[in-house]
Coordinates of C-alpha atoms in Angstrom, one line a residue:
Chain W
M16 CA -42.5 25.2 15.2
S17 CA -41.1 21.8 16.2
K18 CA -37.5 20.8 15.8
D19 CA -38.6 17.9 13.6
F20 CA -40.3 20.3 11.2
L21 CA -37.4 22.7 11.1
A22 CA -35.0 19.9 10.3
T23 CA -37.2 18.7 7.5
V24 CA -37.3 22.1 6.0
M25 CA -33.6 22.7 6.3
I26 CA -32.7 19.3 4.7
W27 CA -35.1 19.8 1.8
L28 CA -33.6 23.3 1.3
T29 CA -30.1 21.9 1.3
A30 CA -31.0 19.3 -1.3
L31 CA -32.7 22.0 -3.4
L32 CA -29.7 24.2 -3.1
I33 CA -27.3 21.5 -4.3
S34 CA -29.5 20.5 -7.3
G35 CA -30.2 24.2 -8.0
F36 CA -26.5 24.9 -8.1
F37 CA -25.8 21.9 -10.3
L38 CA -28.5 23.1 -12.8
Y39 CA -27.1 26.7 -12.7
L40 CA -23.6 25.5 -13.3
L41 CA -24.7 23.3 -16.2
T42 CA -26.9 26.0 -17.9
D43 CA -24.2 28.6 -17.4
M44 CA -21.6 26.4 -19.1
L45 CA -24.1 25.5 -21.9
I46 CA -25.0 29.1 -22.6
H47 CA -21.4 30.3 -22.7
G48 CA -19.9 27.2 -24.4
L49 CA -22.4 26.8 -27.2
D50 CA -21.5 30.2 -28.6
R51 CA -18.2 28.9 -30.0
L52 CA -18.9 25.2 -30.2
S53 CA -19.1 23.9 -33.8
W54 CA -17.6 21.1 -36.0
A55 CA -14.9 23.5 -37.1
Y56 CA -14.0 24.2 -33.5
L57 CA -13.5 20.5 -32.9
L58 CA -11.6 19.9 -36.2
D59 CA -9.3 23.0 -36.5
A60 CA -6.0 23.8 -35.0
P61 CA -5.9 26.7 -32.4
L62 CA -4.9 30.1 -33.7
D63 CA -3.7 33.2 -32.0
A64 CA -2.8 31.4 -28.7
G65 CA -6.2 29.7 -28.7
R66 CA -8.3 32.8 -29.0
S67 CA -9.6 31.6 -32.3
G68 CA -9.4 28.4 -34.3
G69 CA -10.2 25.0 -32.7
I70 CA -8.9 22.3 -30.4
A71 CA -8.1 19.4 -32.7
P72 CA -4.5 18.9 -31.6
I73 CA -5.5 19.3 -28.0
V74 CA -8.2 16.7 -28.1
T75 CA -5.7 14.4 -29.9
A76 CA -3.1 15.0 -27.2
T77 CA -5.6 14.4 -24.4
A78 CA -6.7 11.1 -26.1
I79 CA -3.0 9.9 -26.4
L80 CA -2.3 10.9 -22.7
V81 CA -5.4 8.9 -21.5
L82 CA -4.6 6.0 -23.7
I83 CA -1.0 5.7 -22.5
A84 CA -2.2 6.0 -18.9
I85 CA -4.8 3.2 -19.3
I86 CA -2.5 0.9 -21.3
V87 CA 0.1 1.0 -18.6
A88 CA -2.2 1.1 -15.5
A89 CA -4.9 -1.4 -16.5
P90 CA -2.7 -4.5 -16.8
L91 CA -0.7 -3.5 -13.7
G92 CA -3.9 -2.8 -11.8
L93 CA -5.6 -6.0 -12.8
A94 CA -2.6 -8.1 -11.9
T95 CA -2.4 -6.4 -8.5
A96 CA -6.1 -6.9 -7.9
V97 CA -5.9 -10.6 -8.8
L98 CA -3.0 -11.1 -6.5
L99 CA -4.8 -9.3 -3.6
T100 CA -8.0 -11.3 -4.1
E101 CA -7.0 -14.7 -5.4
F102 CA -3.4 -15.3 -4.4
T103 CA -3.0 -13.8 -0.9
R104 CA -5.0 -14.2 2.3
Q105 CA -6.7 -11.0 3.3
K106 CA -4.7 -10.9 6.6
S107 CA -1.3 -11.6 5.1
H108 CA 1.4 -9.0 5.6
F109 CA 2.3 -8.5 2.0
G110 CA -1.4 -8.0 1.0
R111 CA -1.9 -5.5 3.8
F112 CA 1.3 -3.6 2.8
V113 CA 0.1 -3.4 -0.8
E114 CA -3.4 -2.2 0.2
R115 CA -2.1 0.3 2.6
S116 CA 0.3 1.9 0.2
L117 CA -2.4 2.0 -2.5
D118 CA -4.7 3.9 0.0
V119 CA -1.9 6.4 0.5
L120 CA -1.3 6.7 -3.2
A121 CA -5.0 7.4 -3.7
S122 CA -4.9 10.4 -1.5
V123 CA -1.6 12.0 -2.8
P124 CA -2.5 15.4 -4.2
S125 CA -2.3 15.8 -8.0
I126 CA 0.3 18.6 -7.8
I127 CA 2.6 16.1 -5.9
F128 CA 2.2 13.7 -8.8
G129 CA 3.2 16.6 -11.1
L130 CA 6.4 17.2 -9.0
F131 CA 7.2 13.5 -9.0
G132 CA 6.5 13.0 -12.7
N133 CA 8.7 16.0 -13.5
A134 CA 11.6 14.6 -11.3
F135 CA 11.2 11.0 -12.2
F136 CA 9.8 10.6 -15.8
C137 CA 11.0 13.9 -17.3
L138 CA 14.5 14.2 -15.8
F139 CA 15.5 10.9 -14.2
L140 CA 14.3 8.7 -17.0
G141 CA 15.1 11.4 -19.5
L142 CA 11.7 11.4 -21.2
G143 CA 11.5 15.2 -21.2
F144 CA 8.3 17.1 -21.5
S145 CA 6.4 14.6 -23.5
L146 CA 3.1 12.8 -23.8
L147 CA 4.8 9.7 -22.5
S148 CA 5.9 11.4 -19.3
G149 CA 2.4 12.8 -18.8
G150 CA 0.7 9.5 -19.6
L151 CA 2.9 7.6 -17.2
T152 CA 2.2 10.2 -14.4
L153 CA -1.5 9.8 -15.1
A154 CA -1.1 6.0 -14.9
C155 CA 0.2 6.3 -11.4
M156 CA -2.8 8.5 -10.5
A157 CA -5.4 6.2 -12.0
L158 CA -3.9 3.0 -10.6
P159 CA -5.6 3.0 -7.2
I160 CA -9.0 3.5 -8.7
L161 CA -8.5 0.7 -11.2
I162 CA -7.3 -1.6 -8.4
R163 CA -10.0 -0.8 -6.0
S164 CA -12.9 -1.5 -8.5
A165 CA -11.2 -4.7 -9.8
V166 CA -10.7 -5.9 -6.2
E167 CA -14.4 -5.2 -5.4
G168 CA -15.5 -7.0 -8.6
L169 CA -13.4 -10.1 -7.9
R170 CA -14.3 -10.3 -4.2
S171 CA -17.9 -10.4 -5.1
A172 CA -17.5 -13.4 -7.4
P173 CA -19.2 -16.3 -5.5
D174 CA -16.8 -18.7 -3.7
E175 CA -18.7 -21.7 -5.2
Y176 CA -17.0 -20.8 -8.5
R177 CA -13.5 -21.2 -7.0
L178 CA -14.5 -24.4 -5.2
A179 CA -16.0 -25.9 -8.4
A180 CA -13.0 -25.0 -10.4
A181 CA -10.7 -26.5 -7.9
A182 CA -12.8 -29.7 -7.8
L183 CA -12.6 -30.0 -11.5
G184 CA -8.8 -29.7 -11.2
M185 CA -8.6 -26.5 -13.1
T186 CA -5.5 -24.4 -12.5
R187 CA -6.1 -21.1 -10.8
G188 CA -5.0 -19.4 -13.9
A189 CA -7.7 -21.2 -15.9
A190 CA -10.3 -20.5 -13.3
L191 CA -9.5 -16.9 -13.5
L192 CA -9.6 -16.7 -17.2
H193 CA -12.8 -18.7 -17.7
L194 CA -14.8 -17.9 -14.6
L195 CA -13.7 -15.2 -12.3
L196 CA -12.7 -12.5 -14.8
P197 CA -15.8 -12.9 -16.9
T198 CA -17.9 -12.7 -13.8
A199 CA -16.2 -9.5 -12.7
A200 CA -16.1 -8.0 -16.2
P201 CA -18.7 -5.3 -15.7
A202 CA -16.9 -4.1 -12.5
L203 CA -13.6 -4.1 -14.4
A204 CA -15.2 -2.1 -17.2
A205 CA -16.7 0.4 -14.7
G206 CA -13.3 0.8 -13.0
L207 CA -11.7 1.4 -16.4
M208 CA -14.2 4.2 -17.1
L209 CA -13.6 5.8 -13.7
G210 CA -9.9 5.6 -14.4
I211 CA -10.3 7.3 -17.8
G212 CA -12.5 9.9 -16.2
R213 CA -9.8 10.7 -13.5
A214 CA -7.1 10.8 -16.1
G215 CA -9.1 13.0 -18.5
A216 CA -9.9 15.5 -15.7
E217 CA -6.4 16.0 -14.5
T218 CA -4.5 19.3 -14.9
A219 CA -2.0 20.0 -12.2
A220 CA -0.1 16.8 -12.8
L221 CA 0.3 17.5 -16.5
I222 CA 1.6 21.1 -16.5
F223 CA 5.2 20.0 -15.7
T224 CA 5.1 16.6 -17.3
S225 CA 3.4 16.8 -20.7
G226 CA 3.8 20.6 -21.2
Y227 CA 2.1 23.3 -22.9
V228 CA 2.8 22.9 -26.7
D229 CA -0.5 23.2 -28.7
R230 CA 0.8 21.7 -32.0
M231 CA -0.5 18.4 -33.3
P232 CA 1.7 15.8 -31.6
E233 CA 3.6 13.6 -34.0
S234 CA 4.9 11.0 -31.6
W235 CA 4.6 10.2 -27.9
F236 CA 7.9 11.9 -27.3
D237 CA 6.4 15.2 -28.3
S238 CA 5.1 17.6 -25.8
G239 CA 1.3 18.0 -25.9
R240 CA -1.4 20.1 -24.3
A241 CA -4.3 18.4 -22.5
L242 CA -7.8 19.9 -22.8
S243 CA -7.8 20.8 -19.1
V244 CA -4.4 22.6 -19.4
H245 CA -5.8 24.4 -22.4
I246 CA -8.7 25.7 -20.4
Y247 CA -6.3 26.8 -17.6
D248 CA -4.0 28.6 -20.0
L249 CA -6.8 30.4 -21.9
A250 CA -8.4 31.5 -18.6
M251 CA -5.2 32.7 -16.8
N252 CA -2.6 33.6 -19.4
V253 CA -4.5 34.6 -22.6
P254 CA -6.5 37.9 -22.3
G255 CA -9.6 37.5 -24.4
G256 CA -9.5 33.7 -24.3
D257 CA -12.6 33.3 -22.3
A258 CA -15.0 32.4 -25.2
S259 CA -12.7 29.6 -26.4
A260 CA -12.1 28.4 -22.8
H261 CA -15.9 28.2 -22.3
A262 CA -16.3 26.0 -25.4
A263 CA -13.3 23.8 -24.3
A264 CA -14.8 23.5 -20.8
L265 CA -18.1 22.4 -22.3
V266 CA -16.4 19.8 -24.5
L267 CA -14.4 18.4 -21.5
V268 CA -17.4 18.3 -19.2
L269 CA -19.6 16.6 -21.8
L270 CA -16.9 14.0 -22.4
L271 CA -16.5 13.3 -18.7
F272 CA -20.2 13.1 -18.1
T273 CA -20.5 10.5 -20.8
I274 CA -17.7 8.5 -19.4
N275 CA -18.9 8.7 -15.8
S276 CA -22.5 7.8 -16.9
I277 CA -21.2 4.7 -18.6
A278 CA -19.3 3.8 -15.5
M279 CA -22.4 4.3 -13.3
G280 CA -24.6 2.3 -15.7
L281 CA -22.1 -0.6 -15.7
T282 CA -21.9 -0.6 -11.9
R283 CA -25.7 -0.6 -11.7
R284 CA -26.0 -3.5 -14.2
W285 CA -23.3 -5.4 -12.3
Q286 CA -25.0 -5.0 -9.0
R287 CA -28.3 -6.1 -10.4
G288 CA -26.6 -9.1 -11.9
R289 CA -25.2 -10.1 -8.5
I290 CA -28.6 -10.0 -7.0
H291 CA -30.0 -12.4 -9.7
S292 CA -27.2 -14.9 -9.3
L293 CA -27.6 -15.2 -5.6
Chain J
M27 CA 1.4 -42.4 -6.6
I28 CA -0.4 -40.2 -9.1
W29 CA -2.3 -38.2 -6.5
S30 CA 0.8 -37.0 -4.7
W31 CA 1.8 -34.6 -7.5
H32 CA -1.7 -33.6 -8.4
N33 CA -2.5 -31.9 -5.2
I34 CA -5.0 -29.0 -5.3
L35 CA -3.7 -27.5 -2.0
S36 CA -0.4 -26.5 -3.6
L37 CA -0.2 -24.5 -6.7
S38 CA 0.6 -26.2 -10.1
R39 CA 3.7 -25.1 -11.9
T40 CA 1.9 -22.6 -14.2
D41 CA 0.1 -21.2 -11.2
S42 CA 3.3 -20.6 -9.3
I43 CA 4.7 -18.8 -12.3
L44 CA 1.5 -16.7 -12.5
A45 CA 1.7 -16.0 -8.8
A46 CA 5.3 -14.8 -9.1
L47 CA 4.4 -12.5 -12.0
L48 CA 1.4 -11.1 -10.1
R49 CA 3.5 -10.6 -7.0
L50 CA 6.0 -8.6 -9.1
C51 CA 3.2 -6.4 -10.5
A52 CA 1.7 -5.8 -7.0
L53 CA 5.2 -4.9 -5.7
L54 CA 5.5 -2.4 -8.5
S55 CA 2.1 -0.8 -7.7
A56 CA 3.0 -0.6 -4.1
A57 CA 6.5 0.8 -4.8
I58 CA 5.1 3.9 -6.6
V59 CA 4.2 5.7 -3.4
I60 CA 7.7 4.9 -1.9
L61 CA 9.2 6.1 -5.2
I62 CA 7.3 9.4 -4.9
L63 CA 8.5 9.9 -1.4
L64 CA 12.1 9.1 -2.3
F65 CA 12.1 11.5 -5.3
L66 CA 10.6 14.3 -3.3
I67 CA 13.2 13.9 -0.6
S68 CA 16.1 13.6 -3.1
E69 CA 15.0 16.7 -5.1
S70 CA 14.6 18.8 -2.0
W71 CA 17.9 17.6 -0.5
P72 CA 20.1 20.3 -2.0
V73 CA 18.3 23.0 -0.1
L74 CA 17.6 21.0 3.1
Q75 CA 21.4 20.4 3.4
H76 CA 22.3 24.0 4.0
V77 CA 18.9 25.6 5.1
P78 CA 17.6 24.4 8.4
L79 CA 13.9 23.5 8.5
S80 CA 13.1 26.3 11.0
R81 CA 14.0 28.9 8.3
F82 CA 11.0 27.8 6.3
I83 CA 8.8 29.5 8.9
S84 CA 11.1 32.1 10.3
D85 CA 12.6 33.8 7.2
A86 CA 11.6 37.4 6.5
S87 CA 9.6 36.5 3.3
W88 CA 9.3 34.1 0.3
H89 CA 11.9 35.3 -2.1
P90 CA 13.7 32.2 -3.1
A91 CA 16.0 34.0 -5.5
Q92 CA 17.4 35.9 -2.5
G93 CA 17.6 32.8 -0.4
L94 CA 14.5 33.7 1.7
Y95 CA 12.2 30.7 2.1
N96 CA 9.3 31.6 4.4
I97 CA 6.3 29.4 3.5
A98 CA 4.3 30.3 6.6
P99 CA 1.8 32.7 4.8
M100 CA 1.1 30.1 2.2
L101 CA 0.8 27.4 4.8
G102 CA -1.7 29.6 6.6
A103 CA -3.6 30.2 3.4
T104 CA -3.8 26.5 2.7
L105 CA -5.0 25.8 6.2
L106 CA -7.5 28.6 6.3
S107 CA -9.1 27.9 2.9
S108 CA -9.3 24.2 3.7
L109 CA -10.8 24.8 7.1
G110 CA -13.4 27.1 5.7
A111 CA -14.3 24.7 3.0
V112 CA -14.6 21.8 5.4
L113 CA -16.7 23.8 7.8
L114 CA -19.1 24.7 5.0
A115 CA -19.2 21.4 3.2
T116 CA -19.7 19.2 6.3
P117 CA -23.2 20.4 7.2
L118 CA -24.3 20.5 3.6
G119 CA -22.9 17.1 2.8
I120 CA -24.4 15.5 5.9
A121 CA -27.8 17.1 5.1
S122 CA -27.6 15.9 1.5
A123 CA -26.9 12.3 2.6
L124 CA -29.7 12.4 5.2
F125 CA -32.0 13.7 2.5
C126 CA -31.2 10.6 0.3
H127 CA -31.7 8.2 3.2
Y128 CA -34.6 9.5 5.3
Y129 CA -36.4 12.3 3.5
A130 CA -36.5 11.9 -0.2
P131 CA -38.9 9.5 -2.0
T132 CA -36.8 6.7 -3.6
A133 CA -36.9 8.0 -7.2
L134 CA -35.8 11.5 -6.0
A135 CA -33.0 10.0 -3.9
I136 CA -31.7 8.1 -6.9
W137 CA -31.6 11.3 -9.0
H138 CA -30.0 13.3 -6.1
R139 CA -27.3 10.6 -5.8
R140 CA -26.6 10.7 -9.5
T141 CA -26.4 14.5 -9.4
I142 CA -23.8 14.3 -6.6
A143 CA -21.8 11.7 -8.5
L144 CA -21.7 13.8 -11.6
L145 CA -20.7 16.9 -9.6
A146 CA -17.8 14.8 -8.3
G147 CA -16.7 14.1 -11.8
I148 CA -16.4 17.7 -12.9
P149 CA -12.7 18.5 -13.2
S150 CA -11.1 21.0 -10.9
V151 CA -10.0 23.3 -13.7
V152 CA -13.7 23.7 -14.7
Y153 CA -14.7 24.7 -11.2
G154 CA -11.8 27.1 -11.2
F155 CA -12.8 28.6 -14.5
W156 CA -16.4 28.9 -13.4
G157 CA -15.3 30.5 -10.2
L158 CA -13.1 33.0 -12.1
T159 CA -15.7 34.0 -14.7
T160 CA -18.9 33.9 -12.6
L161 CA -18.3 33.8 -8.9
A162 CA -15.3 36.2 -8.6
P163 CA -17.1 39.1 -10.4
L164 CA -20.1 38.6 -8.1
I165 CA -17.9 38.7 -5.0
G166 CA -15.9 41.6 -6.5
R167 CA -19.1 43.6 -6.6
L168 CA -19.4 43.1 -2.8
H169 CA -15.7 43.9 -2.2
P170 CA -13.0 44.2 -4.8
P171 CA -10.9 42.5 -6.2
G172 CA -13.1 39.4 -6.2
V173 CA -10.3 36.9 -6.5
S174 CA -9.9 36.2 -2.7
L175 CA -9.8 33.8 0.1
L176 CA -13.6 33.8 0.2
T177 CA -13.9 32.9 -3.5
G178 CA -11.4 30.1 -2.9
I179 CA -13.4 28.8 0.1
V180 CA -16.7 28.8 -1.8
V181 CA -15.1 27.0 -4.8
L182 CA -13.4 24.4 -2.6
T183 CA -16.6 23.8 -0.7
M184 CA -18.4 22.9 -4.0
M185 CA -15.5 20.6 -4.9
I186 CA -15.4 18.7 -1.6
L187 CA -19.2 18.6 -1.0
P188 CA -19.6 15.4 -3.1
T189 CA -16.8 13.7 -1.2
V190 CA -18.6 14.4 2.1
A191 CA -22.0 13.6 0.8
L192 CA -20.9 10.2 -0.8
T193 CA -18.9 9.0 2.3
V194 CA -21.6 10.0 4.8
D195 CA -24.1 8.3 2.5
A196 CA -22.1 5.1 2.8
A197 CA -21.8 5.5 6.5
L198 CA -25.5 6.0 6.9
A199 CA -26.2 2.9 4.8
G200 CA -24.1 0.9 7.4
V201 CA -26.3 1.9 10.4
P202 CA -28.0 -1.4 11.4
A203 CA -31.8 -1.5 10.6
A204 CA -32.5 -2.8 14.1
Y205 CA -31.4 0.6 15.5
L206 CA -34.0 2.3 13.3
R207 CA -36.7 -0.1 14.2
G208 CA -35.9 0.4 17.9
A209 CA -36.1 4.2 17.4
A210 CA -39.4 3.8 15.6
A211 CA -40.8 1.5 18.3
L212 CA -40.0 4.2 20.9
G213 CA -42.1 6.6 18.9
L214 CA -39.3 9.1 18.2
T215 CA -39.8 11.8 15.6
R216 CA -37.7 11.5 12.4
W217 CA -35.3 14.2 13.6
S218 CA -34.9 12.7 17.1
M219 CA -34.1 9.4 15.5
I220 CA -31.5 11.0 13.2
N221 CA -30.0 13.1 16.0
G222 CA -30.1 10.6 18.8
V223 CA -29.6 7.3 17.0
V224 CA -28.4 7.5 13.4
L225 CA -25.7 10.2 13.6
P226 CA -24.1 8.8 16.7
A227 CA -24.0 5.3 15.2
A228 CA -22.5 6.6 12.0
R229 CA -20.1 9.0 13.8
S230 CA -16.8 7.2 12.8
G231 CA -17.8 6.9 9.2
I232 CA -18.7 10.6 9.1
A233 CA -15.5 11.6 10.7
S234 CA -13.4 9.6 8.3
G235 CA -15.4 11.2 5.4
I236 CA -14.6 14.7 6.7
M237 CA -10.9 13.8 6.9
L238 CA -10.9 12.6 3.3
A239 CA -12.6 15.8 2.2
A240 CA -10.0 17.8 4.1
V241 CA -7.3 15.9 2.2
R242 CA -8.9 16.9 -1.1
A243 CA -9.2 20.5 0.0
I244 CA -5.5 20.8 1.1
G245 CA -4.3 19.1 -2.1
E246 CA -6.5 21.0 -4.5
T247 CA -4.5 23.1 -6.9
M248 CA -6.1 24.3 -10.1
A249 CA -9.4 25.7 -8.7
I250 CA -7.8 27.6 -5.8
L251 CA -5.0 28.8 -8.1
M252 CA -7.5 30.4 -10.5
V253 CA -9.7 32.1 -7.9
A254 CA -7.6 33.0 -4.9
G255 CA -5.5 35.8 -6.4
N256 CA -2.1 34.4 -5.6
V257 CA -0.6 37.2 -3.5
V258 CA 1.8 35.8 -0.9
Q259 CA 0.5 37.4 2.4
Y260 CA -1.3 36.7 5.6
P261 CA -5.0 37.5 4.7
D262 CA -6.4 40.4 6.9
S263 CA -9.9 39.7 5.8
L264 CA -12.0 37.2 3.8
F265 CA -11.7 39.4 0.7
A266 CA -7.9 39.5 0.7
S267 CA -5.9 37.6 -2.0
V268 CA -4.0 34.6 -0.8
R269 CA -1.6 32.1 -2.3
T270 CA -1.7 28.5 -1.1
L271 CA 1.2 26.0 -1.1
T272 CA -0.2 24.1 -4.0
A273 CA -0.8 27.2 -6.1
N274 CA 2.8 28.3 -5.3
I275 CA 4.2 25.1 -6.7
A276 CA 2.1 25.4 -9.9
L277 CA 3.0 29.0 -10.5
E278 CA 6.7 28.8 -9.9
M279 CA 7.8 25.3 -11.1
A280 CA 7.8 26.5 -14.7
Y281 CA 10.9 28.7 -14.1
A282 CA 12.4 27.5 -10.8
M283 CA 16.0 26.5 -10.9
G284 CA 18.5 25.2 -8.3
D285 CA 17.7 26.0 -4.7
H286 CA 14.4 27.6 -5.7
R287 CA 13.2 24.3 -7.3
A288 CA 14.4 22.4 -4.3
A289 CA 12.5 24.7 -2.0
L290 CA 9.3 24.0 -4.1
F291 CA 9.9 20.3 -3.5
V292 CA 10.2 21.0 0.2
T293 CA 6.8 22.6 0.1
G294 CA 5.6 19.4 -1.7
L295 CA 7.0 17.4 1.2
A296 CA 5.2 19.6 3.7
L297 CA 2.0 19.1 1.7
L298 CA 2.4 15.3 1.6
A299 CA 3.1 15.2 5.3
M300 CA -0.1 17.0 6.1
V301 CA -2.1 14.7 3.8
L302 CA -0.5 11.6 5.3
L303 CA -1.4 12.8 8.8
L304 CA -5.0 13.3 7.8
V305 CA -5.2 9.9 6.0
G306 CA -3.8 8.4 9.2
F307 CA -6.6 10.0 11.2
A308 CA -9.2 8.8 8.6
E309 CA -7.8 5.3 8.9
F310 CA -8.0 5.4 12.7
F311 CA -11.7 6.5 12.5
K312 CA -12.5 3.8 10.0
Q313 CA -11.0 1.1 12.3
D314 CA -13.0 2.6 15.1
A315 CA -16.1 2.3 13.0
A316 CA -15.3 -1.4 12.4
H317 CA -15.6 -2.1 16.1
V318 CA -19.2 -0.6 16.5

């Protein structure tokens, strides 16, 4: 048997293994999760520490957390990306400093964000265990993703647009608003979706910032339990919570798959658009 | 002299205001990482003041309530589980990327990439839950209790596999087509071309991908917390329960006070130091790649 043939077999087997595992994971989750999943499960409050009842307050808290994170991180990220691409030279010290620190931020483990969020937002700023603390912590985590995709989108806008705008005497602000941002829009949207996906999947950073309380949150100063924290709590601390946890895991994964698929679709459309315009 | 104040080389007044605003935002974004470092240091300061760093690896045990702060077993568990996961995920990830580039028909490659991207989007708590309910009982049948270093390594491998596969995929895409044509012209078999031309040319990109995967493995909390058993000890076999640094923080932060809390922030600092070191290496390899 030749080496070439052996390598071919091994590589096909690996690919098969990965797809097989993916299908196994997915069917396993569907089979266990569909048992409990129903409209009532989505619309009811949890009872008996989550063993029965539903997840309505938890889904609400998750949505508020992600919303706060995106409302804070999106403008900040867009502004940073615009500065990096349109207002600084790529080699400038300031631009390099910003990019380098964002690279580091992107690789900080989520539990460290949890420690930081607890020390800074909860205690130092006095926000306590609240959706606001959790959302702001998530904003810090999502920021590098938002900036990276926005930078990519803006850098791929053709330079002719900038030259033409300058030749027409447009201010850079006007060029941005009317030309560059619309051109980069699909990339910005894709980045936004990725950011939402990252924020929605997070657990470790939320345990010590937004807390455990599973009541319906009444304001953003209330503590609230994210869907991922709910799964963790049911699996580890609540005996007999597995059935509910399976259903919650299925809901979370389906939500994230939808969001990630939208992000991938937008990226594909954006790349195709670029090829046409060239 | 109308043209002297309508100069496109310098910014108009509205643009200067906009630039200043943007600069402020960028400064804020860049400051977050510094803020994180500052707060980790200031929160761990109370214990660092009267406990020398050496005691964090020389104390008798980890009993912060009694003033004993030995984190070495947990450091060992973090390093062992990450090393195991990286050793398993690297060949699998490289094979998966090679499959997409040189083996699969185009349509299949697209589907395989999509699968990997979706796997990357599954949250760690779901992997942990799956490991706890499906994998741990399986391994427990082999050797109880099931929640063990091995379970942790397997779950971590699945989690970092997409990172390796996607970065290696990008590195392979960067190999110049001329190299491939040269290899084809020499009549090399597919595997000789991959082994002799493609992998060496993509070496730096692959190395930086492995570093980034190691960063993820070291920093992973939820999955390993749910499947590794969380006993503070040096593992004597693959089936022993272990507690990693990250799991320790997640388990004890809820009730830690005073010096105990500060000691947890010290472990956070240790974790961050390891991650920064690895990111530095990854950056180094990436720059190396730029010179090829």
